């Protein structure tokens, strides 16, 4: 069964350092997403990406965050200067379609746990 | 974001019995509702969904009920099995929107 894969599974970094989280979405999917879950809190939407551009982003996704699809398979989330409050589990997701239909068939990766010290 | 609420953080049920998970929402513009299941160290897995034009959707042991006037939905699992022990998230989206708003989750424990 096709799946979304994420690396690393866990990253520990110092405050102020740059972090790149990587994702390989399901190969025929067209829409890509990042969500995060701070420990003990809800899963929160960060950003959606389609056709090589951001289609929607939340208030959390400020100038410190960026996403990129550098090649045909990877989808990355970069945090330029990490803060303590960025510590969370980051989930990548992909879907074949977007919007109304796409949100039903979101496939999530296993997550990358980011710990900022 | 308090638009989707799951007020029961945990639920314990005996194997073979019914599990009922509840979810409330505040945004009347939500058009599509979903339940996701999550095991430890895994990402959320889509379970079942319902469009706002329906009041019930069934898939095997899982049934979701939607009461739009009460802004309430529920997930019924019948019969509950030990493998159903997981965290269940309710989520909602607007029509043609790209993002899901999640509830805080309910941890279900099915006792043998």
mmCIF file of C-alpha atoms in Angstrom:
data_model
loop_
_atom_site.group_PDB
_atom_site.id
_atom_site.type_symbol
_atom_site.label_atom_id
_atom_site.label_comp_id
_atom_site.label_asym_id
_atom_site.label_seq_id
_atom_site.Cartn_x
_atom_site.Cartn_y
_atom_site.Cartn_z
ATOM 1 C CA UNK A 1 0.000 0.000 0.000
ATOM 2 C CA UNK A 2 1.433 3.396 -0.934
ATOM 3 C CA UNK A 3 2.382 5.577 1.997
ATOM 4 C CA UNK A 4 3.743 8.958 2.916
ATOM 5 C CA UNK A 5 7.229 8.737 4.368
ATOM 6 C CA UNK A 6 8.926 11.321 6.549
ATOM 7 C CA UNK A 7 12.510 11.874 7.678
ATOM 8 C CA UNK A 8 13.915 12.259 10.211
ATOM 9 C CA UNK A 9 11.660 10.525 12.699
ATOM 10 C CA UNK A 10 13.167 12.624 15.477
ATOM 11 C CA UNK A 11 15.393 15.684 15.387
ATOM 12 C CA UNK A 12 16.879 17.560 18.288
ATOM 13 C CA UNK A 13 18.168 21.045 17.598
ATOM 14 C CA UNK A 14 19.333 24.134 19.396
ATOM 15 C CA UNK A 15 17.186 27.238 19.449
ATOM 16 C CA UNK A 16 17.979 29.494 16.518
ATOM 17 C CA UNK A 17 19.153 26.696 14.251
ATOM 18 C CA UNK A 18 17.616 25.903 10.888
ATOM 19 C CA UNK A 19 15.736 22.660 10.472
ATOM 20 C CA UNK A 20 14.527 20.900 7.339
ATOM 21 C CA UNK A 21 11.928 18.181 7.605
ATOM 22 C CA UNK A 22 11.515 15.956 4.601
ATOM 23 C CA UNK A 23 8.562 14.125 3.189
ATOM 24 C CA UNK A 24 7.963 11.848 0.249
ATOM 25 C CA UNK A 25 4.262 12.038 -0.612
ATOM 26 C CA UNK A 26 2.390 9.289 -2.406
ATOM 27 C CA UNK A 27 3.637 9.354 -5.952
ATOM 28 C CA UNK A 28 0.478 10.243 -7.881
ATOM 29 C CA UNK A 29 -0.801 12.749 -5.340
ATOM 30 C CA UNK A 30 -1.023 16.389 -6.285
ATOM 31 C CA UNK A 31 -1.729 18.190 -3.016
ATOM 32 C CA UNK A 32 0.674 18.324 -0.115
ATOM 33 C CA UNK A 33 0.251 19.500 3.432
ATOM 34 C CA UNK A 34 2.052 20.036 6.701
ATOM 35 C CA UNK A 35 0.305 19.748 10.028
ATOM 36 C CA UNK A 36 1.793 19.797 13.489
ATOM 37 C CA UNK A 37 0.803 18.622 16.942
ATOM 38 C CA UNK A 38 2.355 20.176 20.001
ATOM 39 C CA UNK A 39 2.413 17.680 22.844
ATOM 40 C CA UNK A 40 -0.981 17.526 24.507
ATOM 41 C CA UNK A 41 -2.599 19.823 21.971
ATOM 42 C CA UNK A 42 -4.616 19.515 18.778
ATOM 43 C CA UNK A 43 -3.341 18.643 15.360
ATOM 44 C CA UNK A 44 -3.025 22.024 13.609
ATOM 45 C CA UNK A 45 -2.926 22.885 9.933
ATOM 46 C CA UNK A 46 0.192 24.702 8.778
ATOM 47 C CA UNK A 47 0.188 24.862 5.013
ATOM 48 C CA UNK A 48 -1.096 23.313 1.805
ATOM 49 C CA UNK A 49 0.807 23.208 -1.463
ATOM 50 C CA UNK A 50 -0.339 22.576 -5.007
ATOM 51 C CA UNK A 51 1.162 23.148 -8.405
ATOM 52 C CA UNK A 52 4.417 24.373 -6.884
ATOM 53 C CA UNK A 53 2.878 27.067 -4.791
ATOM 54 C CA UNK A 54 1.244 27.543 -1.423
ATOM 55 C CA UNK A 55 -2.528 27.299 -1.730
ATOM 56 C CA UNK A 56 -3.331 28.093 1.883
ATOM 57 C CA UNK A 57 -1.471 28.723 5.118
ATOM 58 C CA UNK A 58 -2.387 29.274 8.729
ATOM 59 C CA UNK A 59 -1.337 32.061 11.073
ATOM 60 C CA UNK A 60 1.247 29.694 12.514
ATOM 61 C CA UNK A 61 3.042 29.558 9.176
ATOM 62 C CA UNK A 62 4.945 32.825 9.473
ATOM 63 C CA UNK A 63 8.082 34.030 7.724
ATOM 64 C CA UNK A 64 10.204 31.545 9.645
ATOM 65 C CA UNK A 65 8.548 28.700 7.779
ATOM 66 C CA UNK A 66 8.872 27.759 4.134
ATOM 67 C CA UNK A 67 7.976 24.795 1.985
ATOM 68 C CA UNK A 68 9.493 23.508 -1.178
ATOM 69 C CA UNK A 69 9.160 20.711 -3.649
ATOM 70 C CA UNK A 70 12.748 20.605 -4.869
ATOM 71 C CA UNK A 71 12.254 17.647 -7.184
ATOM 72 C CA UNK A 72 9.491 15.338 -8.330
ATOM 73 C CA UNK A 73 9.314 13.356 -5.143
ATOM 74 C CA UNK A 74 10.286 15.354 -2.053
ATOM 75 C CA UNK A 75 8.296 17.954 -0.145
ATOM 76 C CA UNK A 76 10.168 19.834 2.560
ATOM 77 C CA UNK A 77 9.337 22.077 5.476
ATOM 78 C CA UNK A 78 12.062 24.469 6.565
ATOM 79 C CA UNK A 79 12.124 26.376 9.820
ATOM 80 C CA UNK A 80 14.769 29.066 9.509
ATOM 81 C CA UNK A 81 15.428 29.925 13.130
ATOM 82 C CA UNK A 82 13.799 27.496 15.511
ATOM 83 C CA UNK A 83 12.143 28.574 18.732
ATOM 84 C CA UNK A 84 11.329 26.531 21.791
ATOM 85 C CA UNK A 85 7.646 26.641 20.886
ATOM 86 C CA UNK A 86 8.358 24.959 17.559
ATOM 87 C CA UNK A 87 8.857 21.694 19.421
ATOM 88 C CA UNK A 88 6.124 19.429 18.098
ATOM 89 C CA UNK A 89 5.327 16.430 15.950
ATOM 90 C CA UNK A 90 5.182 17.547 12.341
ATOM 91 C CA UNK A 91 2.985 15.519 10.012
ATOM 92 C CA UNK A 92 3.236 15.599 6.267
ATOM 93 C CA UNK A 93 0.153 14.595 4.285
ATOM 94 C CA UNK A 94 -0.836 14.269 0.668
ATOM 95 C CA UNK A 95 -4.007 13.841 -1.319
ATOM 96 C CA UNK A 96 -4.961 13.163 -4.876
ATOM 97 C CA UNK A 97 -7.536 15.939 -4.931
ATOM 98 C CA UNK A 98 -7.831 19.133 -2.965
ATOM 99 C CA UNK A 99 -10.599 20.992 -1.197
ATOM 100 C CA UNK A 100 -13.871 19.307 -0.457
ATOM 101 C CA UNK A 101 -12.943 15.918 -1.778
ATOM 102 C CA UNK A 102 -9.284 16.063 -0.935
ATOM 103 C CA UNK A 103 -9.606 16.557 2.761
ATOM 104 C CA UNK A 104 -11.351 13.217 3.073
ATOM 105 C CA UNK A 105 -8.596 11.280 1.455
ATOM 106 C CA UNK A 106 -5.657 12.818 3.262
ATOM 107 C CA UNK A 107 -2.871 10.328 3.813
ATOM 108 C CA UNK A 108 -0.564 11.216 6.692
ATOM 109 C CA UNK A 109 3.013 10.223 7.291
ATOM 110 C CA UNK A 110 4.206 8.906 10.628
ATOM 111 C CA UNK A 111 5.485 12.279 11.684
ATOM 112 C CA UNK A 112 8.800 13.923 12.508
ATOM 113 C CA UNK A 113 9.289 14.835 16.124
ATOM 114 C CA UNK A 114 11.177 18.105 16.516
ATOM 115 C CA UNK A 115 12.683 18.974 19.870
ATOM 116 C CA UNK A 116 14.120 22.470 20.246
ATOM 117 C CA UNK A 117 16.441 22.977 23.198
ATOM 118 C CA UNK B 1 -8.807 27.256 17.113
ATOM 119 C CA UNK B 2 -11.757 26.026 19.167
ATOM 120 C CA UNK B 3 -14.069 25.303 16.271
ATOM 121 C CA UNK B 4 -14.064 21.531 16.758
ATOM 122 C CA UNK B 5 -14.386 20.080 20.235
ATOM 123 C CA UNK B 6 -14.143 16.612 21.629
ATOM 124 C CA UNK B 7 -15.071 16.985 25.252
ATOM 125 C CA UNK B 8 -14.270 13.439 26.322
ATOM 126 C CA UNK B 9 -10.524 12.897 26.469
ATOM 127 C CA UNK B 10 -10.916 9.179 27.071
ATOM 128 C CA UNK B 11 -13.346 6.309 26.729
ATOM 129 C CA UNK B 12 -13.071 2.774 28.064
ATOM 130 C CA UNK B 13 -15.329 0.080 26.652
ATOM 131 C CA UNK B 14 -15.563 -3.666 26.886
ATOM 132 C CA UNK B 15 -14.805 -5.756 23.827
ATOM 133 C CA UNK B 16 -17.961 -6.476 21.880
ATOM 134 C CA UNK B 17 -19.796 -3.435 23.180
ATOM 135 C CA UNK B 18 -20.542 -0.194 21.380
ATOM 136 C CA UNK B 19 -18.116 2.737 21.498
ATOM 137 C CA UNK B 20 -19.703 6.144 21.024
ATOM 138 C CA UNK B 21 -17.439 9.106 20.428
ATOM 139 C CA UNK B 22 -18.835 12.610 20.347
ATOM 140 C CA UNK B 23 -17.764 15.783 18.625
ATOM 141 C CA UNK B 24 -19.196 19.288 18.583
ATOM 142 C CA UNK B 25 -18.414 22.156 16.256
ATOM 143 C CA UNK B 26 -19.137 25.838 16.235
ATOM 144 C CA UNK B 27 -18.687 26.872 12.603
ATOM 145 C CA UNK B 28 -21.970 26.369 10.768
ATOM 146 C CA UNK B 29 -20.111 26.728 7.468
ATOM 147 C CA UNK B 30 -18.329 23.425 7.904
ATOM 148 C CA UNK B 31 -19.348 21.208 5.053
ATOM 149 C CA UNK B 32 -17.481 17.981 5.503
ATOM 150 C CA UNK B 33 -16.692 15.992 8.628
ATOM 151 C CA UNK B 34 -14.203 13.232 9.156
ATOM 152 C CA UNK B 35 -12.931 10.850 11.766
ATOM 153 C CA UNK B 36 -9.297 9.877 11.944
ATOM 154 C CA UNK B 37 -7.712 7.162 14.030
ATOM 155 C CA UNK B 38 -4.189 7.379 15.384
ATOM 156 C CA UNK B 39 -1.974 4.745 16.920
ATOM 157 C CA UNK B 40 1.140 5.748 18.898
ATOM 158 C CA UNK B 41 4.131 6.598 16.691
ATOM 159 C CA UNK B 42 1.944 6.684 13.585
ATOM 160 C CA UNK B 43 0.220 9.407 11.651
ATOM 161 C CA UNK B 44 -3.570 9.828 11.663
ATOM 162 C CA UNK B 45 -5.411 7.385 9.416
ATOM 163 C CA UNK B 46 -8.657 8.307 7.713
ATOM 164 C CA UNK B 47 -11.558 6.280 9.079
ATOM 165 C CA UNK B 48 -14.878 7.600 7.831
ATOM 166 C CA UNK B 49 -16.431 10.848 6.656
ATOM 167 C CA UNK B 50 -19.785 12.479 6.151
ATOM 168 C CA UNK B 51 -20.974 15.324 4.016
ATOM 169 C CA UNK B 52 -23.240 17.957 5.500
ATOM 170 C CA UNK B 53 -26.034 16.896 3.168
ATOM 171 C CA UNK B 54 -26.272 13.557 4.928
ATOM 172 C CA UNK B 55 -27.105 12.595 8.484
ATOM 173 C CA UNK B 56 -25.601 9.134 8.520
ATOM 174 C CA UNK B 57 -22.795 7.251 6.874
ATOM 175 C CA UNK B 58 -21.913 3.655 7.557
ATOM 176 C CA UNK B 59 -18.815 1.630 6.766
ATOM 177 C CA UNK B 60 -18.650 -1.800 8.302
ATOM 178 C CA UNK B 61 -18.436 -1.492 12.064
ATOM 179 C CA UNK B 62 -18.197 2.292 11.885
ATOM 180 C CA UNK B 63 -21.120 4.677 11.597
ATOM 181 C CA UNK B 64 -20.991 8.438 11.743
ATOM 182 C CA UNK B 65 -24.079 10.470 12.590
ATOM 183 C CA UNK B 66 -24.415 14.174 11.890
ATOM 184 C CA UNK B 67 -26.906 16.491 13.583
ATOM 185 C CA UNK B 68 -26.480 19.820 11.852
ATOM 186 C CA UNK B 69 -29.009 21.684 13.945
ATOM 187 C CA UNK B 70 -27.116 20.711 17.082
ATOM 188 C CA UNK B 71 -23.719 21.048 15.392
ATOM 189 C CA UNK B 72 -22.896 17.621 16.673
ATOM 190 C CA UNK B 73 -21.533 14.444 15.218
ATOM 191 C CA UNK B 74 -20.792 11.080 16.678
ATOM 192 C CA UNK B 75 -18.907 7.962 15.734
ATOM 193 C CA UNK B 76 -20.281 4.564 16.669
ATOM 194 C CA UNK B 77 -18.086 1.492 16.642
ATOM 195 C CA UNK B 78 -19.984 -1.761 16.888
ATOM 196 C CA UNK B 79 -18.763 -4.176 18.050
ATOM 197 C CA UNK B 80 -15.628 -2.730 19.610
ATOM 198 C CA UNK B 81 -12.459 -4.765 19.206
ATOM 199 C CA UNK B 82 -9.109 -4.585 21.012
ATOM 200 C CA UNK B 83 -7.497 -3.299 17.816
ATOM 201 C CA UNK B 84 -9.767 -0.276 17.991
ATOM 202 C CA UNK B 85 -7.786 1.021 20.971
ATOM 203 C CA UNK B 86 -6.355 4.279 19.637
ATOM 204 C CA UNK B 87 -6.846 8.032 19.660
ATOM 205 C CA UNK B 88 -9.780 9.166 17.537
ATOM 206 C CA UNK B 89 -9.848 12.656 16.072
ATOM 207 C CA UNK B 90 -12.868 14.433 14.756
ATOM 208 C CA UNK B 91 -12.117 16.911 11.968
ATOM 209 C CA UNK B 92 -14.052 19.316 9.786
ATOM 210 C CA UNK B 93 -13.501 21.361 6.689
ATOM 211 C CA UNK B 94 -15.183 24.053 4.693
ATOM 212 C CA UNK B 95 -16.271 23.370 1.129
ATOM 213 C CA UNK B 96 -13.364 23.708 -1.275
ATOM 214 C CA UNK B 97 -11.002 24.462 1.591
ATOM 215 C CA UNK B 98 -7.638 22.831 1.901
ATOM 216 C CA UNK B 99 -7.360 22.551 5.635
ATOM 217 C CA UNK B 100 -8.828 20.385 8.336
ATOM 218 C CA UNK B 101 -9.732 21.665 11.792
ATOM 219 C CA UNK B 102 -9.162 18.916 14.310
ATOM 220 C CA UNK B 103 -10.622 18.190 17.701
ATOM 221 C CA UNK B 104 -8.352 17.359 20.615
ATOM 222 C CA UNK B 105 -8.944 13.629 20.295
ATOM 223 C CA UNK B 106 -10.504 10.888 22.400
ATOM 224 C CA UNK B 107 -8.411 7.978 23.570
ATOM 225 C CA UNK B 108 -10.383 4.765 23.290
ATOM 226 C CA UNK B 109 -9.382 1.709 25.269
ATOM 227 C CA UNK B 110 -11.144 -1.529 24.474
ATOM 228 C CA UNK B 111 -10.934 -3.996 27.371
ATOM 229 C CA UNK B 112 -10.838 -7.703 26.625
#
